[in-house]
Tab-separated table of C-alpha atoms in Angstrom:
chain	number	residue	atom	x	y	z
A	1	UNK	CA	173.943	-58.861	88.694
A	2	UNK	CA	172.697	-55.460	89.044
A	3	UNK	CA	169.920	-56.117	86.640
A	4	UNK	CA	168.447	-59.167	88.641
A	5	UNK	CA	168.855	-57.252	91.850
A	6	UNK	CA	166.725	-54.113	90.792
A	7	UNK	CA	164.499	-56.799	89.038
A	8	UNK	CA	163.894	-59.056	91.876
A	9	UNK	CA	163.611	-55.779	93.999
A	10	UNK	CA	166.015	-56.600	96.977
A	11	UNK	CA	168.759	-54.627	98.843
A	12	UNK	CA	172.002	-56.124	98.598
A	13	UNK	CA	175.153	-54.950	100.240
A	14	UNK	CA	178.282	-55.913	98.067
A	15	UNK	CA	181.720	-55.122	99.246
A	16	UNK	CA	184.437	-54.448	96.960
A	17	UNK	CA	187.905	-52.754	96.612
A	18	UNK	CA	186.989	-51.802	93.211
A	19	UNK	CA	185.978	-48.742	92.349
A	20	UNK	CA	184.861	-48.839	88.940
A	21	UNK	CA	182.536	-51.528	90.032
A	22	UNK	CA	181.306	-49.869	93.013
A	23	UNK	CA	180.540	-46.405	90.834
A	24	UNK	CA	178.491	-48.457	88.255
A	25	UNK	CA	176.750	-51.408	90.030
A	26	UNK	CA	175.862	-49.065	93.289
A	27	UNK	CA	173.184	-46.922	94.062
A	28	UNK	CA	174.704	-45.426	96.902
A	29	UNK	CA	178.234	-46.318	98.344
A	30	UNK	CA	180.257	-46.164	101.995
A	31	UNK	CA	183.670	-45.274	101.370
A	32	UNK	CA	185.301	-46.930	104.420
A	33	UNK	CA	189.031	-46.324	105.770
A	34	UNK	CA	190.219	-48.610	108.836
A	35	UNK	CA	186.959	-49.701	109.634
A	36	UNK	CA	185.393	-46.756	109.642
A	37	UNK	CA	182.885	-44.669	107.073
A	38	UNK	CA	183.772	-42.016	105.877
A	39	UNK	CA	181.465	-40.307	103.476
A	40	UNK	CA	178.089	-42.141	102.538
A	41	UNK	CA	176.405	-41.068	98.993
A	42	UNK	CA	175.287	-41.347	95.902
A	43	UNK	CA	178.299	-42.386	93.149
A	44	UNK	CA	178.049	-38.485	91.660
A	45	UNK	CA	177.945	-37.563	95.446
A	46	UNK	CA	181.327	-39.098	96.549
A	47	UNK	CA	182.467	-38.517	93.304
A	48	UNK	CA	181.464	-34.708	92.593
A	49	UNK	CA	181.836	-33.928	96.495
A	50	UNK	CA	184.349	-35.764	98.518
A	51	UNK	CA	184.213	-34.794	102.390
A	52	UNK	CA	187.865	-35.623	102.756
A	53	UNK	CA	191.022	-36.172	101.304
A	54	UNK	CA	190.906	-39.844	101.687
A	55	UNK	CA	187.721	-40.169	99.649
A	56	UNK	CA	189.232	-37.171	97.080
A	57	UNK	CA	192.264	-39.149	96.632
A	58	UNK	CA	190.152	-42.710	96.647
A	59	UNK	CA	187.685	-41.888	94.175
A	60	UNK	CA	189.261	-40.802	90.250
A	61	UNK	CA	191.654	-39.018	89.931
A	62	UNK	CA	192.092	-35.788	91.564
A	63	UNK	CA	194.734	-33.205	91.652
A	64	UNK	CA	195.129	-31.491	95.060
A	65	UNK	CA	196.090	-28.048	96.191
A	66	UNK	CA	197.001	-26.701	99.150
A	67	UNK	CA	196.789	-23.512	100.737
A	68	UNK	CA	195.622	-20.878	102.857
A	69	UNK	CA	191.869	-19.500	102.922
A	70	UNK	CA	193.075	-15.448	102.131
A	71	UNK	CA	189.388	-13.965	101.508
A	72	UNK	CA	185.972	-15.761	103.085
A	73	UNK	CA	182.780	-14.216	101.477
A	74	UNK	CA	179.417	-15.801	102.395
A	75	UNK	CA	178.995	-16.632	98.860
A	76	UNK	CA	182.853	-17.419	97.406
A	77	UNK	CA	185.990	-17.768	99.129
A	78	UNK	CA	189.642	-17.111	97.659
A	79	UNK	CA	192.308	-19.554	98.169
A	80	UNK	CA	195.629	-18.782	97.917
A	81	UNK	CA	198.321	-21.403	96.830
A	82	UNK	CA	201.737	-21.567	95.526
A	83	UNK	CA	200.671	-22.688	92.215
A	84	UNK	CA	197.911	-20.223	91.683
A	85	UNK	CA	194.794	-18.301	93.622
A	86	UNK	CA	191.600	-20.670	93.367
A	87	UNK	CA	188.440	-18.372	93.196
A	88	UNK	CA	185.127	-20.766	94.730
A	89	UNK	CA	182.133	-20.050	93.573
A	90	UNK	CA	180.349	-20.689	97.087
A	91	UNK	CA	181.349	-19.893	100.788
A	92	UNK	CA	182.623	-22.375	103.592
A	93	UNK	CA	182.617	-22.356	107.038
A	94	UNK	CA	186.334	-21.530	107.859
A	95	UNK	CA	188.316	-18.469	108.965
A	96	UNK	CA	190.910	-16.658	107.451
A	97	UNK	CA	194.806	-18.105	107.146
A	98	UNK	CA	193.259	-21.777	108.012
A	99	UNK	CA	195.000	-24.701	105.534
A	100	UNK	CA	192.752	-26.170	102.944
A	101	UNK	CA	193.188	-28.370	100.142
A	102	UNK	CA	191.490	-27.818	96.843
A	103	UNK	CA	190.761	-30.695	94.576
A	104	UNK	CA	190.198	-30.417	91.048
A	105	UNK	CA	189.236	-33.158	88.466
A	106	UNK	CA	191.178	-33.567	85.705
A	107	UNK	CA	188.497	-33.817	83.359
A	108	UNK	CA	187.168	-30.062	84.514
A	109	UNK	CA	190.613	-28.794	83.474
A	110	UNK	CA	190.847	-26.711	79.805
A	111	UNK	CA	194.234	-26.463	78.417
A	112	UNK	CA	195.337	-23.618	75.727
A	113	UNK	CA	198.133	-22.013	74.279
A	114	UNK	CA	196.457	-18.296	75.001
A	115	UNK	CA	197.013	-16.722	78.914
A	116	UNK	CA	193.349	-16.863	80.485
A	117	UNK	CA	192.242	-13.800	81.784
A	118	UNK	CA	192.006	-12.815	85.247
A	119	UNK	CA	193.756	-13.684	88.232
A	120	UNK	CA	191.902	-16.908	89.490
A	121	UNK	CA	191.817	-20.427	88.759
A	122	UNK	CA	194.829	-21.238	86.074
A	123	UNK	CA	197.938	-22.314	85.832
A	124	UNK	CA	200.693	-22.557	83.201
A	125	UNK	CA	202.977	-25.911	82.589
A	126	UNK	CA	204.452	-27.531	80.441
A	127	UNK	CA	203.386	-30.562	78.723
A	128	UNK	CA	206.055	-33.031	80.190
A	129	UNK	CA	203.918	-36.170	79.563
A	130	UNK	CA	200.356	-37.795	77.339
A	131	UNK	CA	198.932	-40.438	76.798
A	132	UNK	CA	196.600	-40.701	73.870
A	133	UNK	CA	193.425	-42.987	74.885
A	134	UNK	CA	191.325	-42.656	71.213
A	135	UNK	CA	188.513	-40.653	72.239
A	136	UNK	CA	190.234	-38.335	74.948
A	137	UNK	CA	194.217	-37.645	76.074
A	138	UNK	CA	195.659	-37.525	79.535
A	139	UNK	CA	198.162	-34.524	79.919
A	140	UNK	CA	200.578	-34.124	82.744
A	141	UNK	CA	201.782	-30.704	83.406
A	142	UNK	CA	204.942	-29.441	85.381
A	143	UNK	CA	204.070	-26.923	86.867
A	144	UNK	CA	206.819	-23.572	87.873
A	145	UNK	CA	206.159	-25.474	91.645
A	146	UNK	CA	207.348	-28.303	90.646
A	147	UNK	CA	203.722	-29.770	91.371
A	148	UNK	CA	202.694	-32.241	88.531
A	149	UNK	CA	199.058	-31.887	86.880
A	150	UNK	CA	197.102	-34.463	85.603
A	151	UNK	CA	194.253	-32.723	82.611
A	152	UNK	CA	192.217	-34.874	80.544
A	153	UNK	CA	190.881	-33.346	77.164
A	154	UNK	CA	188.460	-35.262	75.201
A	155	UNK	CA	189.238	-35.501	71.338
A	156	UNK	CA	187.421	-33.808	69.758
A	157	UNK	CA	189.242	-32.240	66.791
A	158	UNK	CA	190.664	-34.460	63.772
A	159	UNK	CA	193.810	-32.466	63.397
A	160	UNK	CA	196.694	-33.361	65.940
A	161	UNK	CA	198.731	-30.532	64.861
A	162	UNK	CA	196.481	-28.297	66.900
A	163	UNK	CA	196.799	-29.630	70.412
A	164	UNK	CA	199.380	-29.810	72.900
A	165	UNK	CA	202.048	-32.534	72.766
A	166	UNK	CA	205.271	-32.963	74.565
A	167	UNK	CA	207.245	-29.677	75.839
A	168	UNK	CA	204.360	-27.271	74.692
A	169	UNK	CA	204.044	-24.400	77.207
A	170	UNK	CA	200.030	-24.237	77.629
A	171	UNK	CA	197.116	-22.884	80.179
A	172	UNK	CA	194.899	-25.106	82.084
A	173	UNK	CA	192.340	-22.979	83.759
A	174	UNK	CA	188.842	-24.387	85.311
A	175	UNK	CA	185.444	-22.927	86.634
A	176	UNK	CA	185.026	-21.499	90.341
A	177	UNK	CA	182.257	-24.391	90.491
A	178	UNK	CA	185.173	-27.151	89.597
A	179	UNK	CA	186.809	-27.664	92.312
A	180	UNK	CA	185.728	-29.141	96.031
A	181	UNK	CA	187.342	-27.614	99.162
A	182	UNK	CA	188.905	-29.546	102.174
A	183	UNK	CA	189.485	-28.032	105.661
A	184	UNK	CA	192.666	-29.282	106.852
Protein backbone atom coordinates (compact mmCIF):
# COMPACT_ATOMS: atom_id res chain seq x y z
CA UNK A 1 0.00 0.00 0.00
CA UNK A 2 2.73 2.28 0.75
CA UNK A 3 4.43 1.47 -2.47
CA UNK A 4 1.37 2.44 -4.74
CA UNK A 5 0.83 5.54 -2.67
CA UNK A 6 4.44 7.04 -3.13
CA UNK A 7 4.07 5.62 -6.74
CA UNK A 8 0.87 7.16 -7.69
CA UNK A 9 2.19 10.31 -5.77
CA UNK A 10 -0.86 11.13 -3.47
CA UNK A 11 -1.24 12.09 0.25
CA UNK A 12 -3.16 9.73 2.14
CA UNK A 13 -4.13 10.00 5.75
CA UNK A 14 -4.49 6.42 7.35
CA UNK A 15 -5.56 6.03 10.89
CA UNK A 16 -4.49 3.25 12.93
CA UNK A 17 -3.99 2.04 16.58
CA UNK A 18 -1.02 0.24 15.47
CA UNK A 19 2.10 1.33 15.95
CA UNK A 20 4.34 -0.82 14.15
CA UNK A 21 2.32 0.01 11.14
CA UNK A 22 2.19 3.60 11.66
CA UNK A 23 6.31 3.72 12.23
CA UNK A 24 6.85 1.84 8.88
CA UNK A 25 4.07 2.81 6.38
CA UNK A 26 4.20 6.74 7.60
CA UNK A 27 6.14 9.50 6.63
CA UNK A 28 5.18 11.60 9.33
CA UNK A 29 2.65 10.67 12.17
CA UNK A 30 0.05 12.60 14.81
CA UNK A 31 0.11 10.86 17.94
CA UNK A 32 -3.39 11.76 19.21
CA UNK A 33 -4.79 11.28 22.94
CA UNK A 34 -8.66 12.14 23.52
CA UNK A 35 -9.02 13.85 20.46
CA UNK A 36 -6.34 15.83 20.63
CA UNK A 37 -2.54 15.90 18.97
CA UNK A 38 -0.08 15.66 20.74
CA UNK A 39 3.28 15.62 19.10
CA UNK A 40 3.40 15.73 15.15
CA UNK A 41 6.77 14.23 13.43
CA UNK A 42 8.69 12.25 11.61
CA UNK A 43 8.65 8.26 12.93
CA UNK A 44 12.55 8.85 14.31
CA UNK A 45 11.07 12.22 15.60
CA UNK A 46 8.29 10.82 17.91
CA UNK A 47 10.30 8.01 18.37
CA UNK A 48 13.90 9.53 19.27
CA UNK A 49 12.10 12.70 20.91
CA UNK A 50 8.80 12.30 22.57
CA UNK A 51 7.32 15.77 23.88
CA UNK A 52 5.43 13.97 26.59
CA UNK A 53 4.96 11.12 28.59
CA UNK A 54 1.98 9.93 26.75
CA UNK A 55 3.84 9.73 23.45
CA UNK A 56 7.18 8.28 25.58
CA UNK A 57 5.08 5.66 27.01
CA UNK A 58 2.97 5.19 23.47
CA UNK A 59 5.74 4.80 21.24
CA UNK A 60 8.41 1.46 22.14
CA UNK A 61 9.27 0.82 24.95
CA UNK A 62 10.64 3.23 27.32
CA UNK A 63 11.79 3.12 30.83
CA UNK A 64 10.99 6.28 32.84
CA UNK A 65 12.66 8.14 35.63
CA UNK A 66 11.69 10.56 37.78
CA UNK A 67 13.25 13.22 39.58
CA UNK A 68 14.34 16.52 40.43
CA UNK A 69 16.42 18.93 38.02
CA UNK A 70 19.61 19.43 40.85
CA UNK A 71 22.16 21.32 38.38
CA UNK A 72 20.85 23.42 35.02
CA UNK A 73 23.88 24.34 32.75
CA UNK A 74 23.10 25.99 29.38
CA UNK A 75 24.66 23.10 27.76
CA UNK A 76 23.81 19.81 30.22
CA UNK A 77 21.64 19.51 33.07
CA UNK A 78 21.95 16.91 36.08
CA UNK A 79 19.04 15.02 37.21
CA UNK A 80 18.82 13.56 40.29
CA UNK A 81 16.70 10.35 40.96
CA UNK A 82 16.36 7.65 43.40
CA UNK A 83 17.75 5.12 41.16
CA UNK A 84 20.72 7.05 39.97
CA UNK A 85 21.93 10.84 38.80
CA UNK A 86 21.20 11.17 34.90
CA UNK A 87 23.95 13.50 33.38
CA UNK A 88 22.18 15.26 29.80
CA UNK A 89 24.26 16.09 27.38
CA UNK A 90 22.23 19.39 26.43
CA UNK A 91 20.38 22.11 28.55
CA UNK A 92 16.49 22.64 29.05
CA UNK A 93 14.49 25.32 29.88
CA UNK A 94 13.57 24.53 33.59
CA UNK A 95 14.68 25.73 37.03
CA UNK A 96 16.20 24.08 39.73
CA UNK A 97 14.17 21.38 42.18
CA UNK A 98 11.32 21.26 39.26
CA UNK A 99 10.05 17.29 38.65
CA UNK A 100 11.09 15.74 35.42
CA UNK A 101 10.94 12.44 34.01
CA UNK A 102 13.77 10.93 32.08
CA UNK A 103 13.12 8.32 29.48
CA UNK A 104 15.56 5.97 28.30
CA UNK A 105 15.27 3.28 25.51
CA UNK A 106 16.01 0.05 26.25
CA UNK A 107 17.96 -0.59 23.33
CA UNK A 108 20.52 2.50 24.38
CA UNK A 109 21.10 0.59 27.63
CA UNK A 110 24.76 -1.50 27.98
CA UNK A 111 24.80 -4.08 30.59
CA UNK A 112 28.21 -5.50 32.28
CA UNK A 113 29.48 -7.28 35.05
CA UNK A 114 32.36 -4.37 35.69
CA UNK A 115 31.10 -0.95 37.88
CA UNK A 116 31.12 1.95 35.15
CA UNK A 117 33.01 4.76 36.07
CA UNK A 118 31.80 7.97 37.20
CA UNK A 119 28.89 9.09 38.94
CA UNK A 120 26.24 9.59 36.09
CA UNK A 121 24.02 7.60 34.09
CA UNK A 122 24.11 3.75 35.54
CA UNK A 123 22.55 1.64 37.53
CA UNK A 124 23.11 -1.81 39.07
CA UNK A 125 20.27 -4.77 39.14
CA UNK A 126 19.88 -7.82 39.04
CA UNK A 127 18.89 -9.90 36.23
CA UNK A 128 15.39 -11.07 37.57
CA UNK A 129 13.99 -11.85 34.07
CA UNK A 130 15.08 -12.56 29.76
CA UNK A 131 13.79 -13.40 27.12
CA UNK A 132 15.97 -14.67 24.34
CA UNK A 133 14.55 -13.33 20.80
CA UNK A 134 17.55 -15.03 18.34
CA UNK A 135 19.28 -12.07 17.25
CA UNK A 136 18.96 -9.82 20.49
CA UNK A 137 17.69 -10.55 24.42
CA UNK A 138 15.34 -8.51 26.51
CA UNK A 139 16.68 -8.15 30.19
CA UNK A 140 14.64 -6.94 33.08
CA UNK A 141 16.50 -5.58 35.95
CA UNK A 142 15.40 -5.02 39.69
CA UNK A 143 16.69 -2.40 40.58
CA UNK A 144 17.86 -1.53 44.78
CA UNK A 145 14.40 0.91 44.19
CA UNK A 146 12.49 -1.61 43.53
CA UNK A 147 11.99 0.06 39.95
CA UNK A 148 12.07 -2.68 37.18
CA UNK A 149 14.35 -2.08 33.93
CA UNK A 150 13.70 -3.22 30.71
CA UNK A 151 17.59 -3.45 28.49
CA UNK A 152 17.75 -4.98 25.22
CA UNK A 153 21.26 -6.33 24.06
CA UNK A 154 21.65 -7.50 20.61
CA UNK A 155 23.51 -10.96 20.21
CA UNK A 156 26.24 -10.61 19.16
CA UNK A 157 28.64 -13.12 20.74
CA UNK A 158 28.32 -17.06 20.09
CA UNK A 159 29.15 -18.01 23.61
CA UNK A 160 26.16 -17.79 26.17
CA UNK A 161 28.35 -18.41 29.02
CA UNK A 162 29.50 -14.83 28.76
CA UNK A 163 26.34 -12.82 29.20
CA UNK A 164 24.01 -12.19 31.86
CA UNK A 165 21.26 -14.70 32.69
CA UNK A 166 18.96 -15.02 35.59
CA UNK A 167 20.14 -13.60 39.18
CA UNK A 168 23.46 -12.11 37.71
CA UNK A 169 24.26 -8.82 39.49
CA UNK A 170 25.29 -6.51 36.33
CA UNK A 171 25.66 -2.59 35.20
CA UNK A 172 23.49 -0.99 32.70
CA UNK A 173 24.86 2.41 32.04
CA UNK A 174 23.88 4.69 28.80
CA UNK A 175 25.19 7.94 27.02
CA UNK A 176 24.22 11.61 28.29
CA UNK A 177 22.73 11.83 24.57
CA UNK A 178 20.33 8.60 25.40
CA UNK A 179 17.88 9.71 27.16
CA UNK A 180 14.89 12.49 26.42
CA UNK A 181 13.76 14.78 29.29
CA UNK A 182 10.08 15.56 30.35
CA UNK A 183 9.03 18.62 32.43
CA UNK A 184 6.47 17.51 34.74
Amino acid sequence: LANIIEQVGVTCVMVTHDQEEAMTMASRIAVMSEGRILQIGTPSEIYETPNCHFVADFIGNVNMFKGKLVEDQPDYVVIDCPECQHYVGHGITGTLGMDCSVVLRPEKISLTRTKPEGPHNWVEGEVENLAYMGSYTVYYLKLASGMRLKATMANTERHPDTVPTWGDRVYASWAEDATVVLVG
